[in-house]
Tab-separated table of C-alpha atoms and ligand atoms in Angstrom:
chain	number	residue	atom	x	y	z
A	1	MET	CA	-15.362	10.271	-15.684
A	2	ALA	CA	-12.521	7.736	-15.876
A	3	LEU	CA	-13.288	4.130	-14.984
A	4	ASP	CA	-11.278	2.460	-12.237
A	5	ARG	CA	-9.907	0.234	-14.991
A	6	ASP	CA	-8.547	3.304	-16.835
A	7	ILE	CA	-6.772	4.500	-13.701
A	8	SER	CA	-5.232	1.059	-13.159
A	9	ALA	CA	-4.124	1.024	-16.813
A	10	ALA	CA	-2.474	4.428	-16.394
A	11	PHE	CA	-0.554	3.129	-13.348
A	12	ARG	CA	0.429	-0.007	-15.282
A	13	ASP	CA	1.814	1.977	-18.228
A	14	TYR	CA	3.610	4.478	-15.986
A	15	TYR	CA	5.311	1.855	-13.784
A	16	SER	CA	6.100	-0.467	-16.713
A	17	ALA	CA	8.175	2.346	-18.194
A	18	LYS	CA	9.794	3.047	-14.817
A	19	ILE	CA	10.933	-0.536	-14.187
A	20	SER	CA	12.274	-0.804	-17.756
A	21	GLU	CA	14.253	2.394	-17.263
A	22	HIS	CA	15.583	1.880	-13.726
A	23	GLY	CA	15.507	-1.859	-13.015
A	24	PRO	CA	14.754	-2.996	-9.448
A	25	THR	CA	15.938	0.152	-7.680
A	26	PRO	CA	13.990	2.732	-5.615
A	27	PRO	CA	13.492	5.222	-8.516
A	28	ALA	CA	11.496	2.505	-10.380
A	29	VAL	CA	8.800	2.883	-7.723
A	30	ASP	CA	9.256	6.640	-7.277
A	31	TRP	CA	11.314	6.467	-4.105
A	32	PRO	CA	14.278	8.869	-4.367
A	33	ARG	CA	16.389	6.670	-2.041
A	34	ALA	CA	16.119	3.443	-0.065
A	35	ASP	CA	16.399	5.240	3.291
A	36	ILE	CA	13.350	7.393	2.408
A	37	ALA	CA	11.330	4.288	1.445
A	38	ALA	CA	12.391	2.724	4.758
A	39	ILE	CA	10.497	5.381	6.734
A	40	THR	CA	7.192	4.441	5.080
A	41	TYR	CA	7.949	0.700	5.141
A	42	LEU	CA	8.476	0.904	8.909
A	43	LYS	CA	5.267	2.869	9.405
A	44	THR	CA	3.372	0.341	7.265
A	45	LEU	CA	4.698	-2.704	9.114
A	46	ALA	CA	3.612	-1.100	12.390
A	47	VAL	CA	0.139	-2.410	11.516
A	48	ILE	CA	1.326	-5.848	12.679
A	49	ARG	CA	0.235	-6.111	16.303
A	50	ASP	CA	1.362	-9.681	16.921
A	51	ARG	CA	4.693	-9.973	15.154
A	52	HIS	CA	6.247	-12.026	17.963
A	53	ARG	CA	3.738	-14.861	17.814
A	54	ASP	CA	5.000	-18.381	17.049
A	55	THR	CA	3.521	-18.670	13.553
A	56	PRO	CA	4.349	-16.298	10.682
A	57	VAL	CA	2.037	-13.403	9.958
A	58	ASN	CA	0.103	-13.664	6.654
A	59	LEU	CA	0.535	-10.388	4.833
A	60	LEU	CA	-0.697	-9.203	1.433
A	61	ASP	CA	1.225	-6.292	-0.119
A	62	VAL	CA	-0.952	-4.498	-2.694
A	63	GLY	CA	1.098	-2.779	-5.403
A	64	CYS	CA	4.234	-4.520	-4.154
A	65	GLY	CA	6.508	-3.260	-6.950
A	66	TYR	CA	9.735	-5.291	-7.061
A	67	GLY	CA	9.236	-6.370	-3.440
A	68	GLY	CA	10.993	-3.580	-1.557
A	69	LEU	CA	8.767	-3.946	1.517
A	70	HIS	CA	9.339	-7.717	1.568
A	71	THR	CA	13.128	-7.317	1.448
A	72	PHE	CA	12.970	-4.649	4.164
A	73	ALA	CA	10.732	-6.779	6.410
A	74	LYS	CA	13.045	-9.780	6.187
A	75	LYS	CA	16.086	-7.626	6.950
A	76	HIS	CA	14.369	-6.299	10.064
A	77	GLY	CA	13.354	-9.677	11.442
A	78	TYR	CA	9.673	-9.826	10.527
A	79	HIS	CA	8.468	-13.400	10.171
A	80	LEU	CA	6.001	-13.204	7.280
A	81	ASN	CA	4.073	-15.459	4.964
A	82	TYR	CA	4.282	-12.833	2.277
A	83	THR	CA	2.049	-12.393	-0.790
A	84	GLY	CA	2.560	-9.508	-3.217
A	85	ILE	CA	0.410	-8.362	-6.110
A	86	ASP	CA	1.396	-5.863	-8.788
A	87	ILE	CA	-0.188	-4.887	-12.053
A	88	VAL	CA	3.189	-4.666	-13.841
A	89	PRO	CA	4.690	-8.007	-14.935
A	90	GLY	CA	8.230	-6.548	-14.948
A	91	MET	CA	7.897	-5.626	-11.256
A	92	ILE	CA	6.804	-9.157	-10.355
A	93	HIS	CA	9.605	-10.674	-12.422
A	94	HIS	CA	12.202	-8.833	-10.298
A	95	ALA	CA	10.284	-9.427	-7.050
A	96	ARG	CA	10.365	-13.187	-7.636
A	97	GLU	CA	14.097	-13.075	-8.383
A	98	LEU	CA	14.874	-11.022	-5.284
A	99	ASN	CA	12.594	-12.904	-2.864
A	100	PRO	CA	11.902	-16.367	-4.316
A	101	GLU	CA	10.150	-17.553	-1.151
A	102	GLY	CA	7.380	-14.942	-1.610
A	103	ASP	CA	4.101	-15.652	-3.359
A	104	TYR	CA	3.992	-13.006	-6.092
A	105	VAL	CA	1.116	-12.538	-8.543
A	106	VAL	CA	0.505	-10.225	-11.496
A	107	GLY	CA	-2.887	-8.549	-11.464
A	108	ASP	CA	-5.009	-5.488	-10.823
A	109	ALA	CA	-5.666	-5.528	-7.081
A	110	LEU	CA	-9.150	-4.088	-7.637
A	111	GLU	CA	-10.185	-6.977	-9.888
A	112	TYR	CA	-8.049	-9.921	-8.807
A	113	LYS	CA	-10.053	-12.700	-7.107
A	114	PHE	CA	-8.072	-13.955	-4.139
A	115	ASP	CA	-9.207	-17.363	-2.901
A	116	ARG	CA	-8.130	-16.669	0.669
A	117	LYS	CA	-7.865	-13.936	3.288
A	118	PHE	CA	-4.800	-12.557	5.070
A	119	ASP	CA	-4.065	-11.349	8.589
A	120	TYR	CA	-2.928	-7.981	7.258
A	121	VAL	CA	-3.259	-6.202	3.920
A	122	VAL	CA	-0.989	-3.233	3.220
A	123	CYS	CA	-0.452	-0.825	0.364
A	124	VAL	CA	2.526	1.504	-0.042
A	125	GLY	CA	2.513	4.095	-2.757
A	126	ILE	CA	-0.583	3.466	-4.892
A	127	LEU	CA	-2.633	6.111	-3.091
A	128	THR	CA	0.080	8.749	-3.295
A	129	GLN	CA	-0.192	9.355	-7.054
A	130	LYS	CA	-3.070	10.200	-9.302
A	131	LEU	CA	-1.030	10.877	-12.449
A	132	LYS	CA	-3.446	12.553	-14.913
A	133	SER	CA	-6.673	11.378	-13.220
A	134	SER	CA	-9.038	13.894	-11.681
A	135	SER	CA	-9.171	14.165	-7.906
A	136	LEU	CA	-12.784	12.990	-7.891
A	137	ASP	CA	-12.006	9.889	-9.946
A	138	MET	CA	-9.039	9.128	-7.728
A	139	ASP	CA	-11.187	9.567	-4.592
A	140	ARG	CA	-13.523	6.888	-5.891
A	141	TYR	CA	-10.610	4.634	-6.854
A	142	ALA	CA	-9.059	5.049	-3.400
A	143	ALA	CA	-12.336	4.186	-1.673
A	144	GLN	CA	-12.675	1.018	-3.783
A	145	LEU	CA	-9.112	-0.064	-3.076
A	146	ILE	CA	-9.383	0.564	0.668
A	147	ARG	CA	-12.685	-1.383	0.835
A	148	LYS	CA	-11.163	-4.285	-1.093
A	149	MET	CA	-8.109	-4.346	1.189
A	150	PHE	CA	-10.325	-4.392	4.264
A	151	ASP	CA	-12.488	-7.207	2.836
A	152	LEU	CA	-9.340	-9.312	2.456
A	153	ALA	CA	-8.001	-8.652	5.975
A	154	ASP	CA	-8.815	-10.728	9.052
A	155	VAL	CA	-7.013	-8.327	11.411
A	156	GLY	CA	-6.195	-4.999	9.773
A	157	ILE	CA	-4.884	-2.856	6.943
A	158	ALA	CA	-2.400	-0.009	6.494
A	159	PHE	CA	-1.962	2.422	3.621
A	160	ASP	CA	-0.248	5.768	2.973
A	161	ILE	CA	-1.694	8.847	1.267
A	162	MET	CA	-0.149	12.261	0.642
A	163	THR	CA	-1.469	14.836	3.084
A	164	ASN	CA	-3.200	18.041	2.034
A	165	ARG	CA	-1.610	19.836	5.012
A	166	VAL	CA	1.203	21.170	2.816
A	167	ASN	CA	2.123	24.441	1.158
A	168	PHE	CA	2.667	22.953	-2.270
A	169	MET	CA	1.179	20.023	-4.179
A	170	VAL	CA	2.623	18.335	-7.254
A	171	PRO	CA	-0.342	18.014	-9.675
A	172	GLU	CA	0.289	14.286	-10.316
A	173	SER	CA	0.372	13.472	-6.581
A	174	TYR	CA	-2.709	12.417	-4.673
A	175	HIS	CA	-3.289	14.534	-1.559
A	176	ARG	CA	-6.124	13.985	0.909
A	177	SER	CA	-7.292	15.414	4.168
A	178	PRO	CA	-6.467	13.014	7.027
A	179	ILE	CA	-9.763	14.048	8.592
A	180	GLU	CA	-11.701	12.880	5.525
A	181	ILE	CA	-9.862	9.564	5.504
A	182	LEU	CA	-10.533	9.105	9.218
A	183	ALA	CA	-14.233	9.803	8.655
A	184	PHE	CA	-14.385	7.403	5.695
A	185	CYS	CA	-12.743	4.571	7.634
A	186	LEU	CA	-14.878	5.143	10.741
A	187	SER	CA	-18.134	5.329	8.819
A	188	GLU	CA	-17.494	2.507	6.331
A	189	LEU	CA	-15.042	0.098	7.906
A	190	SER	CA	-14.446	-0.006	11.653
A	191	ASN	CA	-14.226	1.924	14.911
A	192	LYS	CA	-10.608	0.835	15.327
A	193	VAL	CA	-8.779	3.424	13.247
A	194	MET	CA	-5.440	5.151	13.818
A	195	ILE	CA	-3.749	7.820	11.726
A	196	ASP	CA	-0.054	8.622	11.968
A	197	HIS	CA	0.292	12.128	10.581
A	198	ALA	CA	3.351	12.960	12.680
A	199	TYR	CA	6.382	11.758	10.761
A	200	GLU	CA	8.744	13.760	8.595
A	201	ARG	CA	7.058	13.153	5.255
A	202	TYR	CA	4.298	14.818	3.249
A	203	GLU	CA	2.137	11.748	3.754
A	204	PHE	CA	0.305	9.953	6.524
A	205	THR	CA	-0.332	6.287	7.254
A	206	THR	CA	-3.793	5.031	8.160
A	207	TYR	CA	-4.391	1.823	10.109
A	208	VAL	CA	-7.808	0.168	10.278
A	209	PHE	CA	-8.428	-2.925	12.372
A	210	ARG	CA	-11.459	-5.182	12.483
A	211	ASN	CA	-13.757	-4.314	15.349
A	212	ASP	CA	-13.045	-7.702	16.925
A	213	ALA	CA	-9.246	-7.474	16.511
A	214	ILE	CA	-7.292	-7.843	19.726
A	215	MET	CA	-5.061	-4.802	19.938
A	216	LYS	CA	-1.808	-6.163	21.379
A	217	THR	CA	1.061	-3.674	21.296
B	1	SAM	C1	4.839	3.798	-5.968
B	1	SAM	S1	4.959	2.106	-6.472
B	1	SAM	C2	5.306	1.371	-4.888
B	1	SAM	C3	5.866	-0.014	-4.931
B	1	SAM	C4	6.082	-0.670	-3.573
B	1	SAM	N1	4.866	-0.704	-2.792
B	1	SAM	C5	7.169	0.039	-2.803
B	1	SAM	O1	6.866	0.970	-2.081
B	1	SAM	O2	8.327	-0.353	-2.922
B	1	SAM	C6	3.261	1.627	-6.743
B	1	SAM	C7	3.142	0.223	-7.331
B	1	SAM	O3	1.745	-0.125	-7.353
B	1	SAM	C8	1.466	-0.815	-8.555
B	1	SAM	N2	0.029	-0.662	-8.826
B	1	SAM	C9	-0.639	0.475	-9.124
B	1	SAM	N3	-1.956	0.237	-9.240
B	1	SAM	C10	-2.113	-1.094	-9.019
B	1	SAM	C11	-3.256	-1.939	-8.994
B	1	SAM	N4	-4.474	-1.472	-9.243
B	1	SAM	N5	-3.083	-3.250	-8.720
B	1	SAM	C12	-1.831	-3.755	-8.494
B	1	SAM	N6	-0.711	-2.980	-8.498
B	1	SAM	C13	-0.859	-1.671	-8.753
B	1	SAM	C14	2.386	-0.173	-9.575
B	1	SAM	O4	2.623	-1.000	-10.689
B	1	SAM	C15	3.649	0.073	-8.737
B	1	SAM	O5	4.557	-1.009	-8.834
């Protein structure tokens, strides 16, 4: 059985090589093109229920890469107090250059001790890959990461996972049943859960809100 730390280390090594090879471009974070990443970024930002309030929304982006979601959010008029964490120093170096107003930290999101909470905590693209880990180890890792994200969120979280409702799975990708994820979130986190399994990708986005969150649309 691999430890969570081993899985994080495998991600760190894999994405360190990617950012060295590609620089701050979509292939460094396994997006074939920016317009494909944009579909998931938009789905992820849909977690924000109160984006038109007067004060900026506090958002933590777990596994932020070189800050692609941050750049996208600014371009589309989201008013964020943005924090990003990534385990790869090279990713954070580029993220800080591209979006100097963001608060970017290097660290393993599972272990990093944040001294504050956020309105929303999101994660794009960590729970879509398992690399060489076993499915069981990755299931445990995913559960830990989702719990940690929810602990840090005052309002809600969003994350994407590859769906198992496909005809073909790449062995390194991490595919889950949306029904299992729904059951996990309902039983461990909150009654306020939504799953968007209806867009043109082989993934789905899960949204979990605190039971006392006010669900403005
Ligand atoms: C597929 S990339 C996605 C990057 C970014 N979210 C995006 O979509 O543009 C996944 C990122 O998560 C980071 N990562 C993986 N495991 C992590 C962990 N445990 N803590 C922090 N970052 C992690 C990787 O270094 C990588 O930059």
